[in-house]
């Protein structure tokens, strides 16, 4: 990151936290759903003509089903700390945090950020929810590109704890630190700093690598659609929810860690890497794989989403409780060890 631009004064923004959500699509409404229960003034901006009716229909069900909601809202009533507007100036002119969640079109984001920069306070934090357009591209029309960084949530943001914080080479380090602090300390999430801008950042690259191999195995007739999903759901899914791939395989290597793991089965790993399929968009595989997935699961509807989200919340809560129990046991063990040491001295 470039230290040359003068660092922005962000001391006031972290306290008042007036939040503007730019874009009321799936991600924007989910982010709003997460923030609203904390009581901050939230403004949602979008250009659709029926914006109020659209939010009235789509936001209350999200709030009602959100585990982060501490104060229930009747389905016909919007929360009192929410403002809805189709006027960009009114949305951002007093905002401390501005999170953009508009369509994945670079030119759209560039022009939008240029407008926002002219209208918002100089201390406002500028975050983009993009899943693939780096801050260095989005900031092309900004007078001060050091203000912008990507804060990419994992879908759905009101449930999933991950935020990928991706600065451009020009982003002020102080803004990166404040962004990480906000999500970790004020929102209890798991922000991760991505040190370099790469296509897809980190989460999507990992997910899409697995998706590519799953598509390849189904296309080659190695395994069926439901069975390849079952493999993930019954093995690496729960394991990686507790410990990611590097930590998991390091544990498999015993005292030697990851080096020990590769010493044990490195030959098999290398053979799998060499044999992994190369899948190109628009290839012959699409027709058969798309059809097989449709036949296996049909159309993903509202009830499916609710079931997925409910189970996901349960998994995350179980992990949270499990980690607290493990931490408590470690602390108890430390106490016992100190007592034992004291008794030896006596």
Tab-separated table of N, CA and C in Angstrom, residues 43-147:
chain	number	residue	atom	x	y	z
A	43	UNK	N	-29.161	4.366	5.828
A	43	UNK	CA	-29.854	4.883	4.647
A	43	UNK	C	-29.596	3.925	3.483
A	44	UNK	N	-30.664	3.510	2.831
A	44	UNK	CA	-30.545	2.671	1.633
A	44	UNK	C	-30.876	3.536	0.420
A	45	UNK	N	-29.941	3.556	-0.522
A	45	UNK	CA	-30.142	4.303	-1.775
A	45	UNK	C	-30.223	3.337	-2.945
A	46	UNK	N	-31.188	3.604	-3.824
A	46	UNK	CA	-31.295	2.854	-5.073
A	46	UNK	C	-32.105	3.715	-6.040
A	47	UNK	N	-31.966	3.425	-7.332
A	47	UNK	CA	-32.634	4.258	-8.334
A	47	UNK	C	-33.947	3.677	-8.823
A	48	UNK	N	-34.322	2.494	-8.376
A	48	UNK	CA	-35.570	1.904	-8.879
A	48	UNK	C	-36.770	2.760	-8.446
A	49	UNK	N	-37.738	2.963	-9.321
A	49	UNK	CA	-38.846	3.890	-9.033
A	49	UNK	C	-39.750	3.435	-7.901
A	50	UNK	N	-39.886	2.134	-7.695
A	50	UNK	CA	-40.765	1.614	-6.646
A	50	UNK	C	-39.959	1.207	-5.420
A	51	UNK	N	-38.942	1.970	-5.094
A	51	UNK	CA	-37.970	1.566	-4.074
A	51	UNK	C	-38.626	1.283	-2.729
A	52	UNK	N	-39.482	2.181	-2.261
A	52	UNK	CA	-40.079	1.995	-0.938
A	52	UNK	C	-40.909	0.717	-0.883
A	53	UNK	N	-41.708	0.484	-1.902
A	53	UNK	CA	-42.539	-0.727	-1.928
A	53	UNK	C	-41.669	-1.982	-2.011
A	54	UNK	N	-40.598	-1.896	-2.801
A	54	UNK	CA	-39.687	-3.035	-2.952
A	54	UNK	C	-39.041	-3.394	-1.609
A	55	UNK	N	-38.542	-2.386	-0.887
A	55	UNK	CA	-37.911	-2.645	0.403
A	55	UNK	C	-38.950	-3.090	1.427
A	56	UNK	N	-40.133	-2.511	1.365
A	56	UNK	CA	-41.213	-2.909	2.269
A	56	UNK	C	-41.542	-4.395	2.106
A	57	UNK	N	-41.430	-4.892	0.884
A	57	UNK	CA	-41.758	-6.289	0.615
A	57	UNK	C	-40.610	-7.238	0.936
A	58	UNK	N	-39.367	-6.771	0.794
A	58	UNK	CA	-38.225	-7.687	0.871
A	58	UNK	C	-37.389	-7.590	2.136
A	59	UNK	N	-37.354	-6.440	2.790
A	59	UNK	CA	-36.492	-6.298	3.970
A	59	UNK	C	-37.073	-6.917	5.236
A	60	UNK	N	-38.354	-6.677	5.586
A	60	UNK	CA	-38.877	-7.247	6.833
A	60	UNK	C	-38.723	-8.761	6.963
A	61	UNK	N	-38.942	-9.555	5.898
A	61	UNK	CA	-38.710	-10.994	6.062
A	61	UNK	C	-37.262	-11.333	6.400
A	62	UNK	N	-36.308	-10.574	5.833
A	62	UNK	CA	-34.907	-10.796	6.170
A	62	UNK	C	-34.647	-10.468	7.638
A	63	UNK	N	-35.204	-9.356	8.099
A	63	UNK	CA	-35.029	-8.969	9.497
A	63	UNK	C	-35.653	-9.998	10.437
A	64	UNK	N	-36.809	-10.509	10.053
A	64	UNK	CA	-37.507	-11.470	10.910
A	64	UNK	C	-36.739	-12.772	11.039
A	65	UNK	N	-36.005	-13.141	9.988
A	65	UNK	CA	-35.295	-14.417	10.003
A	65	UNK	C	-33.840	-14.290	10.421
A	66	UNK	N	-33.384	-13.050	10.633
A	66	UNK	CA	-31.969	-12.836	10.925
A	66	UNK	C	-31.661	-13.143	12.376
A	67	UNK	N	-30.604	-13.910	12.586
A	67	UNK	CA	-30.191	-14.237	13.955
A	67	UNK	C	-29.630	-13.032	14.666
A	68	UNK	N	-29.218	-11.994	13.901
A	68	UNK	CA	-28.649	-10.808	14.528
A	68	UNK	C	-29.709	-9.830	15.002
A	69	UNK	N	-30.976	-10.106	14.671
A	69	UNK	CA	-32.043	-9.180	15.047
A	69	UNK	C	-32.406	-9.369	16.518
A	70	UNK	N	-32.225	-8.329	17.310
A	70	UNK	CA	-32.543	-8.394	18.734
A	70	UNK	C	-33.905	-7.788	19.040
A	71	UNK	N	-34.395	-6.908	18.178
A	71	UNK	CA	-35.700	-6.284	18.368
A	71	UNK	C	-36.598	-6.656	17.200
A	72	UNK	N	-37.651	-7.431	17.422
A	72	UNK	CA	-38.495	-7.857	16.305
A	72	UNK	C	-39.249	-6.692	15.685
A	73	UNK	N	-39.442	-6.766	14.379
A	73	UNK	CA	-40.201	-5.747	13.662
A	73	UNK	C	-41.395	-6.429	12.990
A	74	UNK	N	-42.577	-5.870	13.151
A	74	UNK	CA	-43.734	-6.440	12.442
A	74	UNK	C	-43.461	-6.483	10.948
A	75	UNK	N	-44.013	-7.479	10.287
A	75	UNK	CA	-43.726	-7.672	8.870
A	75	UNK	C	-44.162	-6.481	8.024
A	76	UNK	N	-45.117	-5.699	8.515
A	76	UNK	CA	-45.605	-4.566	7.733
A	76	UNK	C	-44.931	-3.253	8.101
A	77	UNK	N	-43.940	-3.320	8.997
A	77	UNK	CA	-43.333	-2.091	9.507
A	77	UNK	C	-41.827	-2.112	9.289
A	78	UNK	N	-41.275	-1.009	8.779
A	78	UNK	CA	-39.838	-0.880	8.620
A	78	UNK	C	-39.238	-0.310	9.905
A	79	UNK	N	-37.993	-0.636	10.227
A	79	UNK	CA	-37.382	-0.176	11.471
A	79	UNK	C	-37.214	1.339	11.493
A	80	UNK	N	-37.266	1.949	12.671
A	80	UNK	CA	-37.234	3.411	12.766
A	80	UNK	C	-35.892	4.031	12.406
A	81	UNK	N	-34.794	3.248	12.461
A	81	UNK	CA	-33.475	3.812	12.137
A	81	UNK	C	-33.131	3.669	10.657
A	82	UNK	N	-34.133	3.344	9.827
A	82	UNK	CA	-33.901	3.178	8.397
A	82	UNK	C	-34.508	4.321	7.597
A	83	UNK	N	-33.709	4.847	6.666
A	83	UNK	CA	-34.176	5.845	5.706
A	83	UNK	C	-34.004	5.282	4.309
A	84	UNK	N	-34.984	5.521	3.448
A	84	UNK	CA	-34.951	5.044	2.069
A	84	UNK	C	-34.978	6.253	1.150
A	85	UNK	N	-34.092	6.257	0.147
A	85	UNK	CA	-34.046	7.413	-0.740
A	85	UNK	C	-33.577	7.022	-2.140
A	86	UNK	N	-34.052	7.775	-3.117
A	86	UNK	CA	-33.556	7.656	-4.490
A	86	UNK	C	-32.648	8.833	-4.847
A	87	UNK	N	-32.301	9.638	-3.839
A	87	UNK	CA	-31.430	10.798	-4.037
A	87	UNK	C	-30.058	10.513	-3.447
A	88	UNK	N	-29.041	10.436	-4.294
A	88	UNK	CA	-27.712	10.053	-3.841
A	88	UNK	C	-27.141	11.056	-2.841
A	89	UNK	N	-27.352	12.329	-3.095
A	89	UNK	CA	-26.798	13.354	-2.207
A	89	UNK	C	-27.323	13.193	-0.783
A	90	UNK	N	-28.619	12.995	-0.629
A	90	UNK	CA	-29.179	12.851	0.714
A	90	UNK	C	-28.708	11.569	1.380
A	91	UNK	N	-28.366	10.566	0.585
A	91	UNK	CA	-27.912	9.295	1.146
A	91	UNK	C	-26.508	9.398	1.734
A	92	UNK	N	-25.639	10.169	1.095
A	92	UNK	CA	-24.230	10.129	1.474
A	92	UNK	C	-23.707	11.401	2.122
A	93	UNK	N	-24.476	12.485	2.117
A	93	UNK	CA	-23.913	13.773	2.529
A	93	UNK	C	-23.496	13.813	4.001
A	94	UNK	N	-24.093	12.976	4.850
A	94	UNK	CA	-23.704	12.930	6.259
A	94	UNK	C	-23.176	11.554	6.666
A	95	UNK	N	-22.899	10.704	5.710
A	95	UNK	CA	-22.532	9.322	6.023
A	95	UNK	C	-21.105	9.219	6.546
A	96	UNK	N	-20.910	8.309	7.488
A	96	UNK	CA	-19.578	7.982	7.981
A	96	UNK	C	-19.017	6.746	7.285
A	97	UNK	N	-19.926	5.857	6.883
A	97	UNK	CA	-19.550	4.639	6.168
A	97	UNK	C	-20.460	4.522	4.950
A	98	UNK	N	-19.854	4.310	3.794
A	98	UNK	CA	-20.615	4.153	2.550
A	98	UNK	C	-20.231	2.821	1.940
A	99	UNK	N	-21.194	1.896	1.863
A	99	UNK	CA	-20.926	0.578	1.290
A	99	UNK	C	-21.713	0.434	0.003
A	100	UNK	N	-20.980	0.299	-1.095
A	100	UNK	CA	-21.566	0.189	-2.433
A	100	UNK	C	-21.805	-1.268	-2.779
A	101	UNK	N	-23.012	-1.574	-3.250
A	101	UNK	CA	-23.383	-2.937	-3.648
A	101	UNK	C	-24.202	-2.880	-4.932
A	102	UNK	N	-23.620	-2.302	-5.973
A	102	UNK	CA	-24.302	-2.142	-7.259
A	102	UNK	C	-23.831	-3.221	-8.230
A	103	UNK	N	-24.465	-3.335	-9.421
A	103	UNK	CA	-24.082	-4.379	-10.380
A	103	UNK	C	-22.596	-4.372	-10.734
A	104	UNK	N	-22.099	-5.552	-11.105
A	104	UNK	CA	-20.669	-5.741	-11.360
A	104	UNK	C	-20.286	-5.207	-12.743
A	105	UNK	N	-20.321	-3.888	-12.867
A	105	UNK	CA	-19.940	-3.198	-14.102
A	105	UNK	C	-18.935	-2.118	-13.716
A	106	UNK	N	-17.705	-2.234	-14.195
A	106	UNK	CA	-16.641	-1.338	-13.749
A	106	UNK	C	-16.960	0.125	-14.044
A	107	UNK	N	-17.451	0.413	-15.244
A	107	UNK	CA	-17.731	1.800	-15.609
A	107	UNK	C	-18.814	2.406	-14.718
A	108	UNK	N	-19.814	1.597	-14.352
A	108	UNK	CA	-20.868	2.062	-13.458
A	108	UNK	C	-20.294	2.431	-12.094
A	109	UNK	N	-19.466	1.567	-11.558
A	109	UNK	CA	-18.886	1.828	-10.246
A	109	UNK	C	-17.951	3.039	-10.288
A	110	UNK	N	-17.190	3.185	-11.356
A	110	UNK	CA	-16.275	4.322	-11.465
A	110	UNK	C	-17.020	5.651	-11.444
A	111	UNK	N	-18.074	5.743	-12.235
A	111	UNK	CA	-18.837	6.998	-12.279
A	111	UNK	C	-19.584	7.234	-10.977
A	112	UNK	N	-20.076	6.164	-10.368
A	112	UNK	CA	-20.801	6.294	-9.111
A	112	UNK	C	-19.883	6.783	-7.996
A	113	UNK	N	-18.691	6.219	-7.901
A	113	UNK	CA	-17.757	6.649	-6.855
A	113	UNK	C	-17.325	8.102	-7.061
A	114	UNK	N	-17.178	8.512	-8.309
A	114	UNK	CA	-16.815	9.911	-8.571
A	114	UNK	C	-17.908	10.853	-8.066
A	115	UNK	N	-19.167	10.465	-8.263
A	115	UNK	CA	-20.276	11.278	-7.749
A	115	UNK	C	-20.300	11.271	-6.225
A	116	UNK	N	-20.127	10.085	-5.647
A	116	UNK	CA	-20.146	9.978	-4.189
A	116	UNK	C	-19.040	10.814	-3.568
A	117	UNK	N	-17.852	10.781	-4.159
A	117	UNK	CA	-16.724	11.533	-3.609
A	117	UNK	C	-17.037	13.024	-3.531
A	118	UNK	N	-17.740	13.538	-4.521
A	118	UNK	CA	-18.082	14.963	-4.533
A	118	UNK	C	-19.133	15.312	-3.480
A	119	UNK	N	-19.936	14.317	-3.077
A	119	UNK	CA	-21.089	14.592	-2.213
A	119	UNK	C	-20.874	14.229	-0.744
A	120	UNK	N	-19.973	13.312	-0.457
A	120	UNK	CA	-19.859	12.777	0.895
A	120	UNK	C	-18.826	13.538	1.722
A	121	UNK	N	-18.848	13.381	3.040
A	121	UNK	CA	-17.834	14.007	3.890
A	121	UNK	C	-16.441	13.468	3.566
A	122	UNK	N	-15.400	14.277	3.761
A	122	UNK	CA	-14.043	13.826	3.459
A	122	UNK	C	-13.551	12.724	4.383
A	123	UNK	N	-14.252	12.517	5.504
A	123	UNK	CA	-13.854	11.470	6.447
A	123	UNK	C	-14.604	10.158	6.250
A	124	UNK	N	-15.548	10.104	5.310
A	124	UNK	CA	-16.360	8.891	5.129
A	124	UNK	C	-15.499	7.733	4.636
A	125	UNK	N	-15.767	6.569	5.202
A	125	UNK	CA	-15.117	5.349	4.729
A	125	UNK	C	-15.838	4.864	3.476
A	126	UNK	N	-15.087	4.569	2.413
A	126	UNK	CA	-15.670	4.161	1.135
A	126	UNK	C	-15.347	2.696	0.885
A	127	UNK	N	-16.385	1.865	0.918
A	127	UNK	CA	-16.228	0.428	0.775
A	127	UNK	C	-17.060	-0.084	-0.408
A	128	UNK	N	-16.496	-1.028	-1.150
A	128	UNK	CA	-17.242	-1.688	-2.224
A	128	UNK	C	-17.437	-3.155	-1.880
A	129	UNK	N	-18.640	-3.667	-2.121
A	129	UNK	CA	-18.954	-5.077	-1.876
A	129	UNK	C	-18.606	-5.970	-3.059
A	130	UNK	N	-17.989	-5.419	-4.089
A	130	UNK	CA	-17.741	-6.164	-5.317
A	130	UNK	C	-17.138	-7.543	-5.072
A	131	UNK	N	-17.484	-8.474	-5.927
A	131	UNK	CA	-16.905	-9.813	-5.832
A	131	UNK	C	-15.731	-9.994	-6.789
A	132	UNK	N	-15.392	-8.937	-7.558
A	132	UNK	CA	-14.290	-9.152	-8.483
A	132	UNK	C	-13.628	-7.924	-9.086
A	133	UNK	N	-14.211	-6.735	-8.937
A	133	UNK	CA	-13.629	-5.538	-9.549
A	133	UNK	C	-12.755	-4.835	-8.517
A	134	UNK	N	-11.445	-4.825	-8.681
A	134	UNK	CA	-10.562	-4.298	-7.636
A	134	UNK	C	-10.728	-2.804	-7.412
A	135	UNK	N	-10.329	-2.367	-6.234
A	135	UNK	CA	-10.436	-0.950	-5.882
A	135	UNK	C	-9.604	-0.083	-6.816
A	136	UNK	N	-8.474	-0.602	-7.290
A	136	UNK	CA	-7.627	0.182	-8.189
A	136	UNK	C	-8.339	0.494	-9.501
A	137	UNK	N	-9.255	-0.381	-9.927
A	137	UNK	CA	-10.062	-0.135	-11.123
A	137	UNK	C	-11.226	0.795	-10.805
A	138	UNK	N	-11.912	0.534	-9.711
A	138	UNK	CA	-13.082	1.341	-9.351
A	138	UNK	C	-12.724	2.801	-9.067
A	139	UNK	N	-11.520	3.036	-8.570
A	139	UNK	CA	-11.125	4.384	-8.147
A	139	UNK	C	-10.527	5.224	-9.266
A	140	UNK	N	-10.636	4.757	-10.502
A	140	UNK	CA	-9.970	5.423	-11.632
A	140	UNK	C	-10.384	6.878	-11.789
A	141	UNK	N	-11.627	7.237	-11.435
A	141	UNK	CA	-12.118	8.603	-11.613
A	141	UNK	C	-12.152	9.408	-10.317
A	142	UNK	N	-11.589	8.871	-9.248
A	142	UNK	CA	-11.577	9.583	-7.978
A	142	UNK	C	-10.436	10.592	-7.931
A	143	UNK	N	-10.702	11.729	-7.300
A	143	UNK	CA	-9.626	12.689	-7.064
A	143	UNK	C	-8.625	12.115	-6.061
A	144	UNK	N	-9.140	11.377	-5.093
A	144	UNK	CA	-8.283	10.767	-4.072
A	144	UNK	C	-8.551	9.267	-4.022
A	145	UNK	N	-7.859	8.478	-4.843
A	145	UNK	CA	-8.101	7.029	-4.876
A	145	UNK	C	-7.664	6.310	-3.602
A	146	UNK	N	-6.954	7.016	-2.725
A	146	UNK	CA	-6.484	6.377	-1.493
A	146	UNK	C	-7.611	6.119	-0.500
A	147	UNK	N	-8.820	6.652	-0.777
A	147	UNK	CA	-9.936	6.494	0.155
A	147	UNK	C	-10.693	5.178	-0.020
